[in-house]
Tab-separated table of C-alpha atoms in Angstrom:
chain	number	residue	atom	x	y	z
A	1	UNK	CA	26.683	59.463	17.155
A	2	UNK	CA	25.346	62.433	19.898
A	3	UNK	CA	23.183	64.198	17.508
A	4	UNK	CA	22.700	65.041	13.463
A	5	UNK	CA	21.447	68.407	11.964
A	6	UNK	CA	21.642	69.970	8.434
A	7	UNK	CA	24.053	71.998	8.056
A	8	UNK	CA	22.892	75.805	7.828
A	9	UNK	CA	24.375	78.724	5.768
A	10	UNK	CA	25.315	82.039	7.800
A	11	UNK	CA	26.513	85.330	6.947
A	12	UNK	CA	28.657	86.147	9.285
A	13	UNK	CA	31.662	88.443	8.527
A	14	UNK	CA	34.805	87.165	7.140
A	15	UNK	CA	36.737	89.877	9.345
A	16	UNK	CA	40.071	88.922	11.402
A	17	UNK	CA	40.215	85.491	8.912
A	18	UNK	CA	43.871	84.153	8.616
A	19	UNK	CA	44.565	82.153	5.609
A	20	UNK	CA	45.124	78.523	6.166
A	21	UNK	CA	47.929	76.105	6.344
A	22	UNK	CA	48.833	73.562	3.494
A	23	UNK	CA	45.823	71.446	2.465
A	24	UNK	CA	45.464	68.265	3.843
A	25	UNK	CA	44.761	65.022	1.752
A	26	UNK	CA	42.660	61.946	2.949
A	27	UNK	CA	44.013	58.512	2.183
A	28	UNK	CA	41.930	56.586	-0.290
A	29	UNK	CA	40.200	53.053	0.820
A	30	UNK	CA	38.502	50.131	-1.000
A	31	UNK	CA	35.214	52.226	-1.208
A	32	UNK	CA	36.974	55.802	-2.334
A	33	UNK	CA	39.812	56.285	-4.517
A	34	UNK	CA	42.906	57.725	-3.260
A	35	UNK	CA	43.619	61.101	-4.195
A	36	UNK	CA	47.133	61.091	-4.799
A	37	UNK	CA	49.261	58.018	-4.686
A	38	UNK	CA	51.778	57.728	-2.259
A	39	UNK	CA	50.491	59.704	0.219
A	40	UNK	CA	50.089	58.966	4.200
A	41	UNK	CA	46.851	57.851	5.957
A	42	UNK	CA	46.687	61.647	7.206
A	43	UNK	CA	48.258	65.035	6.551
A	44	UNK	CA	48.259	66.892	9.267
A	45	UNK	CA	49.244	70.806	8.525
A	46	UNK	CA	50.279	73.313	11.636
A	47	UNK	CA	50.321	77.189	11.511
A	48	UNK	CA	51.797	79.255	14.156
A	49	UNK	CA	49.601	80.202	17.075
A	50	UNK	CA	48.347	84.475	16.858
A	51	UNK	CA	45.976	85.059	20.484
A	52	UNK	CA	44.706	87.483	18.780
A	53	UNK	CA	43.407	85.594	16.321
A	54	UNK	CA	40.935	82.790	15.404
A	55	UNK	CA	42.989	79.709	15.727
A	56	UNK	CA	42.867	77.658	11.965
A	57	UNK	CA	41.948	73.891	12.061
A	58	UNK	CA	44.314	72.000	10.159
A	59	UNK	CA	43.841	69.027	11.092
A	60	UNK	CA	41.534	67.472	9.161
A	61	UNK	CA	40.809	65.038	6.592
A	62	UNK	CA	39.253	64.590	3.365
A	63	UNK	CA	38.117	61.891	0.845
A	64	UNK	CA	36.199	62.325	-2.166
A	65	UNK	CA	34.194	60.580	-5.403
A	66	UNK	CA	33.331	61.525	-9.062
A	67	UNK	CA	30.449	62.991	-7.526
A	68	UNK	CA	30.807	63.985	-4.435
A	69	UNK	CA	33.537	65.503	-1.520
A	70	UNK	CA	33.499	63.624	2.461
A	71	UNK	CA	35.210	66.040	4.975
A	72	UNK	CA	35.711	65.238	8.524
A	73	UNK	CA	36.273	68.342	10.560
A	74	UNK	CA	36.835	67.981	14.722
A	75	UNK	CA	35.272	70.270	16.923
A	76	UNK	CA	37.930	69.973	19.476
A	77	UNK	CA	35.567	70.022	22.199
A	78	UNK	CA	33.727	72.505	21.418
A	79	UNK	CA	29.809	72.283	21.863
A	80	UNK	CA	27.587	72.050	19.022
A	81	UNK	CA	25.240	74.990	19.830
A	82	UNK	CA	28.381	77.293	19.136
A	83	UNK	CA	29.005	76.028	16.234
A	84	UNK	CA	28.136	78.330	12.839
A	85	UNK	CA	28.517	76.867	9.156
A	86	UNK	CA	28.614	78.812	6.456
A	87	UNK	CA	28.797	77.549	3.271
A	88	UNK	CA	28.291	78.283	-1.018
A	89	UNK	CA	29.274	76.262	-4.240
A	90	UNK	CA	32.438	78.204	-3.662
A	91	UNK	CA	33.469	78.759	-0.766
A	92	UNK	CA	32.895	76.375	3.321
A	93	UNK	CA	33.290	78.104	6.546
A	94	UNK	CA	33.006	76.467	10.270
A	95	UNK	CA	33.125	78.974	12.969
A	96	UNK	CA	33.500	77.211	16.053
A	97	UNK	CA	35.419	79.499	18.491
A	98	UNK	CA	37.806	79.950	19.348
A	99	UNK	CA	38.570	77.793	15.944
A	100	UNK	CA	38.211	78.442	12.689
A	101	UNK	CA	38.219	76.172	9.396
A	102	UNK	CA	37.559	78.259	6.083
A	103	UNK	CA	38.423	76.636	2.829
A	104	UNK	CA	38.065	78.252	-1.431
A	105	UNK	CA	36.915	74.847	-3.053
A	106	UNK	CA	38.232	73.391	-5.770
A	107	UNK	CA	35.375	73.424	-8.174
A	108	UNK	CA	31.610	74.256	-7.560
A	109	UNK	CA	29.725	72.592	-5.229
A	110	UNK	CA	25.746	71.863	-4.864
A	111	UNK	CA	25.502	74.093	-1.855
A	112	UNK	CA	21.437	73.475	-1.724
A	113	UNK	CA	21.042	69.360	-2.038
A	114	UNK	CA	24.941	68.784	0.123
A	115	UNK	CA	24.631	68.383	3.928
A	116	UNK	CA	26.588	67.871	7.091
A	117	UNK	CA	26.012	65.778	10.143
A	118	UNK	CA	27.480	66.181	13.851
A	119	UNK	CA	28.378	63.822	16.323
A	120	UNK	CA	30.934	62.439	18.338
A	121	UNK	CA	32.537	65.507	18.326
A	122	UNK	CA	33.265	65.649	14.704
A	123	UNK	CA	31.289	67.661	11.758
A	124	UNK	CA	30.898	65.347	8.446
A	125	UNK	CA	30.445	67.153	5.454
A	126	UNK	CA	28.938	65.598	2.152
A	127	UNK	CA	29.300	67.851	-0.659
A	128	UNK	CA	28.384	67.268	-4.206
A	129	UNK	CA	30.322	68.363	-7.268
A	130	UNK	CA	28.142	70.334	-9.303
A	131	UNK	CA	30.541	68.519	-12.640
A	132	UNK	CA	31.675	64.700	-12.009
A	133	UNK	CA	35.481	64.840	-11.980
A	134	UNK	CA	38.281	64.504	-9.231
A	135	UNK	CA	39.605	67.590	-7.790
A	136	UNK	CA	43.748	67.683	-7.308
A	137	UNK	CA	42.969	69.215	-3.757
A	138	UNK	CA	40.108	70.642	-1.238
A	139	UNK	CA	41.122	73.946	-1.528
A	140	UNK	CA	42.183	76.100	-4.536
A	141	UNK	CA	46.416	77.121	-4.472
A	142	UNK	CA	47.580	80.113	-5.259
A	143	UNK	CA	45.249	82.571	-3.746
A	144	UNK	CA	45.740	85.951	-2.002
A	145	UNK	CA	44.303	87.690	0.544
A	146	UNK	CA	42.805	90.110	-2.265
A	147	UNK	CA	41.046	87.475	-3.619
A	148	UNK	CA	40.000	85.634	-0.547
A	149	UNK	CA	38.219	88.397	0.340
A	150	UNK	CA	36.428	89.051	-3.032
A	151	UNK	CA	35.577	84.725	-2.152
A	152	UNK	CA	34.019	85.621	0.916
A	153	UNK	CA	31.895	88.744	-0.129
A	154	UNK	CA	31.152	87.369	-3.145
A	155	UNK	CA	29.425	84.326	-1.324
A	156	UNK	CA	27.916	86.455	1.289
A	157	UNK	CA	26.222	88.284	-1.010
A	158	UNK	CA	25.219	85.056	-3.134
A	159	UNK	CA	24.328	83.809	0.364
A	160	UNK	CA	22.136	86.855	1.070
A	161	UNK	CA	20.184	87.106	-2.143
A	162	UNK	CA	19.245	83.786	-2.112
A	163	UNK	CA	17.606	84.103	1.669
A	164	UNK	CA	15.930	87.230	-0.086
A	165	UNK	CA	14.721	84.897	-2.747
A	166	UNK	CA	13.788	82.152	-0.271
A	167	UNK	CA	11.985	84.936	1.820
A	168	UNK	CA	9.834	86.249	-1.541
A	169	UNK	CA	9.343	82.541	-2.176
A	170	UNK	CA	8.293	82.135	1.339
A	171	UNK	CA	5.866	85.361	1.325
A	172	UNK	CA	4.794	84.291	-2.075
A	173	UNK	CA	3.795	81.375	-0.947
A	174	UNK	CA	2.262	83.092	1.794
A	175	UNK	CA	0.536	85.007	-0.089
A	176	UNK	CA	-1.020	82.142	-2.273
A	177	UNK	CA	-1.689	79.738	0.758
A	178	UNK	CA	-4.440	83.184	2.199
A	179	UNK	CA	-5.557	83.689	-1.310
A	180	UNK	CA	-6.464	80.064	-0.816
A	181	UNK	CA	-7.707	79.774	2.207
A	182	UNK	CA	-9.675	82.766	1.134
A	183	UNK	CA	-11.272	80.778	-1.846
A	184	UNK	CA	-11.986	78.277	0.062
A	185	UNK	CA	-13.920	80.951	2.875
A	186	UNK	CA	-15.451	82.360	0.246
A	187	UNK	CA	-16.625	79.242	-1.428
A	188	UNK	CA	-17.586	77.565	2.237
A	189	UNK	CA	-19.454	80.717	3.044
A	190	UNK	CA	-21.154	80.620	-0.415
A	191	UNK	CA	-22.255	77.425	0.134
A	192	UNK	CA	-23.574	78.083	4.070
A	193	UNK	CA	-25.368	80.973	1.798
A	194	UNK	CA	-26.820	78.952	-0.410
A	195	UNK	CA	-27.286	76.605	2.096
A	196	UNK	CA	-29.592	78.852	4.404
A	197	UNK	CA	-31.709	80.329	0.865
A	198	UNK	CA	-32.642	76.486	0.844
A	199	UNK	CA	-34.060	76.743	3.717
A	200	UNK	CA	-35.439	79.735	3.897
A	201	UNK	CA	-36.887	78.845	-0.085
A	202	UNK	CA	-37.989	75.132	1.488
A	203	UNK	CA	-39.865	76.753	4.387
A	204	UNK	CA	-41.020	79.640	2.567
A	205	UNK	CA	-42.913	76.516	0.242
A	206	UNK	CA	-43.891	74.637	3.202
A	207	UNK	CA	-45.289	77.320	4.573
A	208	UNK	CA	-47.329	78.649	1.427
A	209	UNK	CA	-48.653	74.838	0.804
A	210	UNK	CA	-49.602	74.909	5.005
A	211	UNK	CA	-51.393	78.613	4.205
A	212	UNK	CA	-52.760	77.057	0.984
A	213	UNK	CA	-54.187	73.552	2.706
A	214	UNK	CA	-55.902	76.311	5.332
A	215	UNK	CA	-57.336	78.742	2.813
A	216	UNK	CA	-58.737	75.019	0.874
A	217	UNK	CA	-60.027	74.027	4.578
A	218	UNK	CA	-61.829	77.206	4.802
A	219	UNK	CA	-63.147	76.740	1.289
A	220	UNK	CA	-64.887	73.822	2.477
A	221	UNK	CA	-66.282	74.791	5.805
A	222	UNK	CA	-67.846	77.913	3.746
A	223	UNK	CA	-69.406	75.693	0.655
A	224	UNK	CA	-70.859	73.478	3.944
A	225	UNK	CA	-72.143	76.064	5.905
A	226	UNK	CA	-73.547	77.518	2.512
A	227	UNK	CA	-75.081	73.542	1.877
A	228	UNK	CA	-76.043	73.616	5.576
A	229	UNK	CA	-77.687	76.780	5.369
A	230	UNK	CA	-79.521	76.533	1.711
A	231	UNK	CA	-80.815	73.413	3.345
A	232	UNK	CA	-82.171	74.911	6.388
A	233	UNK	CA	-84.207	77.301	3.654
A	234	UNK	CA	-85.358	74.687	1.632
A	235	UNK	CA	-86.561	72.975	4.764
A	236	UNK	CA	-88.449	76.236	5.772
A	237	UNK	CA	-90.107	76.605	2.432
A	238	UNK	CA	-91.349	73.110	2.379
A	239	UNK	CA	-93.113	74.182	5.993
A	240	UNK	CA	-94.193	77.426	4.473
A	241	UNK	CA	-95.640	75.345	1.600
A	242	UNK	CA	-97.221	72.596	3.861
A	243	UNK	CA	-98.121	75.462	5.918
A	244	UNK	CA	-100.321	77.352	2.906
A	245	UNK	CA	-101.647	74.088	1.934
A	246	UNK	CA	-103.130	73.849	5.401
A	247	UNK	CA	-104.520	77.111	5.363
A	248	UNK	CA	-105.731	76.446	1.717
A	249	UNK	CA	-107.839	73.720	2.583
A	250	UNK	CA	-108.736	74.876	5.428
A	251	UNK	CA	-110.428	78.455	3.676
A	252	UNK	CA	-111.704	75.937	1.050
A	253	UNK	CA	-113.263	73.471	3.417
A	254	UNK	CA	-114.916	76.875	4.974
A	255	UNK	CA	-115.362	78.651	1.392
A	256	UNK	CA	-117.653	74.954	0.606
A	257	UNK	CA	-119.543	75.322	3.792
A	258	UNK	CA	-120.517	79.134	3.252
A	259	UNK	CA	-121.953	78.233	0.193
A	260	UNK	CA	-123.902	75.714	1.344
A	261	UNK	CA	-125.528	77.757	3.888
A	262	UNK	CA	-125.815	80.912	1.831
A	263	UNK	CA	-125.946	80.416	-2.005
A	264	UNK	CA	-127.421	83.724	-2.168
A	265	UNK	CA	-124.930	85.850	-1.209
A	266	UNK	CA	-122.438	84.750	-3.312
A	267	UNK	CA	-122.261	87.461	-5.816
A	268	UNK	CA	-121.926	89.901	-3.402
A	269	UNK	CA	-119.068	88.310	-1.228
A	270	UNK	CA	-117.455	88.241	-4.762
A	271	UNK	CA	-117.534	91.892	-5.952
A	272	UNK	CA	-116.746	92.623	-1.954
A	273	UNK	CA	-113.037	91.071	-2.469
A	274	UNK	CA	-112.754	92.177	-5.792
A	275	UNK	CA	-112.961	95.512	-4.413
A	276	UNK	CA	-110.930	94.972	-1.479
A	277	UNK	CA	-108.194	93.877	-4.107
A	278	UNK	CA	-108.655	96.932	-6.581
A	279	UNK	CA	-107.505	99.201	-3.049
A	280	UNK	CA	-104.707	97.336	-1.729
A	281	UNK	CA	-102.681	98.397	-4.960
A	282	UNK	CA	-101.422	102.118	-4.879
A	283	UNK	CA	-102.092	104.476	-7.373
A	284	UNK	CA	-99.446	105.561	-9.854
A	285	UNK	CA	-97.150	108.940	-8.887
A	286	UNK	CA	-97.594	111.834	-10.738
A	287	UNK	CA	-94.680	113.494	-12.560
A	288	UNK	CA	-93.067	116.809	-11.682
A	289	UNK	CA	-90.454	118.630	-10.979
A	290	UNK	CA	-88.266	120.346	-8.026
A	291	UNK	CA	-86.830	123.380	-7.618
A	292	UNK	CA	-83.834	123.963	-5.467
A	293	UNK	CA	-82.802	127.638	-4.164
A	294	UNK	CA	-79.055	128.468	-3.032
A	295	UNK	CA	-79.125	130.189	0.124
A	296	UNK	CA	-77.179	133.373	-1.236
A	297	UNK	CA	-73.698	134.681	0.128
A	298	UNK	CA	-73.909	137.788	3.053
A	299	UNK	CA	-71.014	139.878	3.713
A	300	UNK	CA	-71.146	141.350	7.439
A	301	UNK	CA	-69.691	144.422	6.127
A	302	UNK	CA	-71.758	147.251	6.228
A	303	UNK	CA	-73.558	148.562	3.226
A	304	UNK	CA	-72.090	152.037	3.334
A	305	UNK	CA	-68.816	150.025	3.756
A	306	UNK	CA	-69.248	147.328	1.373
A	307	UNK	CA	-66.302	145.589	-0.392
A	308	UNK	CA	-68.738	143.028	-2.568
A	309	UNK	CA	-66.930	143.630	-5.500
A	310	UNK	CA	-63.126	143.107	-4.263
A	311	UNK	CA	-64.542	140.037	-2.190
A	312	UNK	CA	-65.922	138.800	-5.213
A	313	UNK	CA	-62.900	139.313	-7.314
A	314	UNK	CA	-60.727	137.991	-4.234
A	315	UNK	CA	-62.638	134.446	-4.497
A	316	UNK	CA	-62.642	134.570	-8.498
A	317	UNK	CA	-59.024	134.966	-8.412
A	318	UNK	CA	-58.675	131.824	-5.074
A	319	UNK	CA	-60.659	130.126	-7.492
A	320	UNK	CA	-58.328	130.471	-10.727
A	321	UNK	CA	-55.395	129.801	-8.347
A	322	UNK	CA	-56.784	126.533	-7.213
A	323	UNK	CA	-57.150	125.539	-11.108
A	324	UNK	CA	-53.978	126.794	-12.288
A	325	UNK	CA	-51.639	123.538	-11.890
A	326	UNK	CA	-48.422	122.670	-13.305
A	327	UNK	CA	-47.643	119.025	-13.653
A	328	UNK	CA	-45.506	119.273	-16.566
A	329	UNK	CA	-42.467	118.705	-13.952
A	330	UNK	CA	-40.305	115.947	-15.115
A	331	UNK	CA	-39.812	115.474	-11.462
A	332	UNK	CA	-43.028	114.537	-10.223
A	333	UNK	CA	-42.975	111.216	-12.018
A	334	UNK	CA	-41.514	109.776	-9.166
A	335	UNK	CA	-43.693	111.570	-7.065
A	336	UNK	CA	-46.839	110.063	-5.073
A	337	UNK	CA	-50.527	111.301	-6.223
A	338	UNK	CA	-50.969	113.469	-2.858
A	339	UNK	CA	-47.534	114.640	-2.703
A	340	UNK	CA	-48.025	116.479	-6.566
A	341	UNK	CA	-50.844	118.297	-4.060
A	342	UNK	CA	-49.797	122.016	-3.460
A	343	UNK	CA	-52.170	122.178	-0.428
A	344	UNK	CA	-50.378	118.887	0.767
A	345	UNK	CA	-46.771	120.207	0.168
A	346	UNK	CA	-47.759	123.303	2.141
A	347	UNK	CA	-48.797	121.088	4.934
A	348	UNK	CA	-45.183	119.831	4.851
A	349	UNK	CA	-43.420	122.523	4.987
A	350	UNK	CA	-45.491	123.880	7.399
A	351	UNK	CA	-44.266	120.843	9.716
A	352	UNK	CA	-40.852	121.236	8.886
A	353	UNK	CA	-40.787	125.161	9.877
A	354	UNK	CA	-42.000	123.885	13.297
A	355	UNK	CA	-39.542	120.825	13.500
A	356	UNK	CA	-36.761	123.714	12.851
A	357	UNK	CA	-35.829	122.107	9.054
A	358	UNK	CA	-35.878	125.572	7.655
A	359	UNK	CA	-33.916	124.311	4.271
A	360	UNK	CA	-36.677	121.011	4.015
A	361	UNK	CA	-39.130	123.357	4.865
A	362	UNK	CA	-37.766	126.159	1.713
A	363	UNK	CA	-37.520	122.744	-0.376
A	364	UNK	CA	-41.082	121.676	-0.147
A	365	UNK	CA	-42.571	125.536	-0.849
A	366	UNK	CA	-39.920	125.450	-3.917
A	367	UNK	CA	-42.062	122.212	-5.312
A	368	UNK	CA	-45.175	123.445	-4.359
A	369	UNK	CA	-44.934	126.701	-6.101
A	370	UNK	CA	-43.639	125.273	-9.520
A	371	UNK	CA	-47.339	123.256	-9.259
A	372	UNK	CA	-49.435	126.493	-8.451
A	373	UNK	CA	-47.523	129.781	-8.885
A	374	UNK	CA	-51.142	131.571	-7.676
A	375	UNK	CA	-51.283	130.604	-4.388
A	376	UNK	CA	-49.862	133.440	-2.158
A	377	UNK	CA	-49.523	131.688	1.635
A	378	UNK	CA	-46.556	129.383	-0.229
A	379	UNK	CA	-44.558	132.898	-0.787
A	380	UNK	CA	-45.735	134.456	2.672
A	381	UNK	CA	-44.716	130.784	4.804
A	382	UNK	CA	-41.053	130.980	2.590
A	383	UNK	CA	-40.129	134.450	3.218
A	384	UNK	CA	-40.255	133.373	6.712
A	385	UNK	CA	-37.959	130.758	6.494
A	386	UNK	CA	-36.005	133.158	4.579
A	387	UNK	CA	-35.873	135.327	7.581
A	388	UNK	CA	-34.985	132.541	9.878
A	389	UNK	CA	-31.963	131.940	7.648
A	390	UNK	CA	-31.066	135.457	7.329
A	391	UNK	CA	-31.992	135.305	3.437
A	392	UNK	CA	-32.973	138.854	3.684
A	393	UNK	CA	-33.504	139.709	-0.105
A	394	UNK	CA	-35.255	136.477	-0.510
A	395	UNK	CA	-37.157	137.754	2.342
A	396	UNK	CA	-38.348	140.870	0.682
A	397	UNK	CA	-39.257	139.158	-2.542
A	398	UNK	CA	-41.068	136.481	-1.354
A	399	UNK	CA	-42.860	139.086	0.791
A	400	UNK	CA	-43.919	141.468	-2.021
A	401	UNK	CA	-45.009	138.812	-4.320
A	402	UNK	CA	-47.379	137.559	-1.628
A	403	UNK	CA	-49.010	140.964	-0.941
A	404	UNK	CA	-49.142	141.092	-4.938
A	405	UNK	CA	-51.437	138.250	-5.127
A	406	UNK	CA	-53.051	139.351	-1.806
A	407	UNK	CA	-55.114	142.024	-3.984
A	408	UNK	CA	-57.527	142.861	-4.039
A	409	UNK	CA	-57.384	143.796	-0.102
A	410	UNK	CA	-60.504	142.270	1.833
A	411	UNK	CA	-61.185	140.898	5.358
A	412	UNK	CA	-60.200	137.888	4.179
A	413	UNK	CA	-56.813	138.154	3.550
A	414	UNK	CA	-56.367	141.100	6.147
A	415	UNK	CA	-54.283	138.621	8.141
A	416	UNK	CA	-52.106	137.535	5.323
A	417	UNK	CA	-50.928	141.002	3.850
A	418	UNK	CA	-50.579	142.173	7.760
A	419	UNK	CA	-47.630	138.739	8.266
A	420	UNK	CA	-46.065	139.917	4.768
A	421	UNK	CA	-45.738	143.706	5.575
A	422	UNK	CA	-44.136	142.359	9.209
A	423	UNK	CA	-42.268	139.646	7.515
A	424	UNK	CA	-40.701	142.397	4.820
A	425	UNK	CA	-40.621	145.462	7.336
A	426	UNK	CA	-38.177	142.953	9.187
A	427	UNK	CA	-35.728	142.211	6.311
A	428	UNK	CA	-35.445	145.834	5.650
A	429	UNK	CA	-35.084	146.486	9.571
A	430	UNK	CA	-32.424	143.867	9.532
A	431	UNK	CA	-30.731	145.406	6.219
A	432	UNK	CA	-30.741	148.497	8.151
A	433	UNK	CA	-33.228	150.004	6.047
A	434	UNK	CA	-35.078	151.274	8.870
A	435	UNK	CA	-36.812	153.935	7.019
A	436	UNK	CA	-38.955	151.591	4.479
A	437	UNK	CA	-39.041	148.880	7.211
A	438	UNK	CA	-41.333	151.681	9.687
A	439	UNK	CA	-43.447	152.143	6.498
A	440	UNK	CA	-44.581	148.109	5.763
A	441	UNK	CA	-44.879	148.137	10.040
A	442	UNK	CA	-46.977	151.276	9.504
A	443	UNK	CA	-48.993	149.244	6.843
A	444	UNK	CA	-49.439	146.565	9.330
A	445	UNK	CA	-51.027	148.961	11.743
A	446	UNK	CA	-53.168	150.250	9.447
A	447	UNK	CA	-55.010	146.477	8.956
A	448	UNK	CA	-54.773	145.292	12.681
A	449	UNK	CA	-54.574	148.582	15.001
A	450	UNK	CA	-55.026	146.476	17.958
A	451	UNK	CA	-51.991	144.265	17.773
A	452	UNK	CA	-49.665	145.487	20.355
A	453	UNK	CA	-46.159	143.519	19.332
A	454	UNK	CA	-45.828	145.413	16.008
A	455	UNK	CA	-47.197	148.821	17.936
A	456	UNK	CA	-44.561	148.288	20.230
A	457	UNK	CA	-41.579	146.967	17.318
A	458	UNK	CA	-43.034	150.130	15.370
A	459	UNK	CA	-42.051	152.255	18.332
A	460	UNK	CA	-38.743	151.173	18.723
A	461	UNK	CA	-37.889	151.823	14.787
A	462	UNK	CA	-38.996	155.264	15.221
A	463	UNK	CA	-36.453	155.716	17.927
A	464	UNK	CA	-33.770	154.083	16.236
A	465	UNK	CA	-34.792	156.479	13.026
A	466	UNK	CA	-34.724	159.536	15.246
A	467	UNK	CA	-31.522	158.620	16.889
A	468	UNK	CA	-29.626	157.943	13.817
A	469	UNK	CA	-31.499	161.275	12.850
A	470	UNK	CA	-29.750	163.264	15.795
A	471	UNK	CA	-26.401	161.736	15.764
A	472	UNK	CA	-26.297	162.686	11.500
């Protein structure tokens, strides 16, 4: 046999098919019962040939048992690759141009288990019946063209549905395989992760043990050094004691010799030594009290222009402002101790302002004001941020609040008051309220008359006001 392959289903169209001629019946033999008694070994059928239509094959043979049908179909020299087989439970078609074979089966077959073998220029079909029974013919008789067309279309729809089901089943199986592969990969990764964690834990335990052993060695070394040090001290103490004993022995021998030489002067010597002992002990200190005087604060202002009362009031207000802390804020529970300090928040806001991060600087000043709303520099710095962000009304409000807290006007707060007037005047000018802005600039010049920049800006505002009046 040249080649053998399982048959396949096809969805070729049915246009141009011709109705076959009379069915050919196979003669029974020892292993297969005859289909009809008295039939010849093979019956041939012939059909008129139409050159525009495929040639219907009539020289086929078939045999059957109760459970299967065996159909032999010659290929008539057509190449195996050009052969197309389509089969459903009620319809069988073999297309090998220019020849065509089709059969509208007598009864349903199991097309899933049926098979075909190709070899020796012949196709041999083994069709398994769904119901065990003997067929009268291979194809149904008395079928008109409309019924044939319906059977063909129904067969094609069934084949398409089965192909769709097979595709969906294949896709579902592929998804299940992917899911299983994913679960296996996840399991492998989990095992690898656990393995790595176990290795890390073992390394950590090993390092901990090594560290503990090193600490133990260090502790033993320290103890050994301590013991050696104590031994050296004991040896030194023993040496000192021995030297003292020797010195005492020498002094005792000298005393005994002096006693023998001058017994009369014994009492005078004892009195002299007693006086030396009394003189060597210092007398107790006398009880007394020490007075501390603080240097009085001197103000640089002349006495005729003295603002002592105002400066004392300003210092008192500053001291109260430093003590006025509001710590009952829910947001403070997550902050560090240094972040609860208004001075620290002010410095933080100044750094953010220097990096042109004005929104973050405003947030820092806001929290500082919530902690302590008596510090004028917080409002003054926040007004500068609002000016940069063109929040002009808020800049005016913060500048006014800073001026309110910068009272009474003294030399210590003159620079801050000057800045507050300039910032509020700038906000007024940007709102085109030039008269109010000029008033603030003139107030700033009264505080610092030598400031050239403020003088130039005030002159520009006057020119703008005069030009507006001339136009009006």
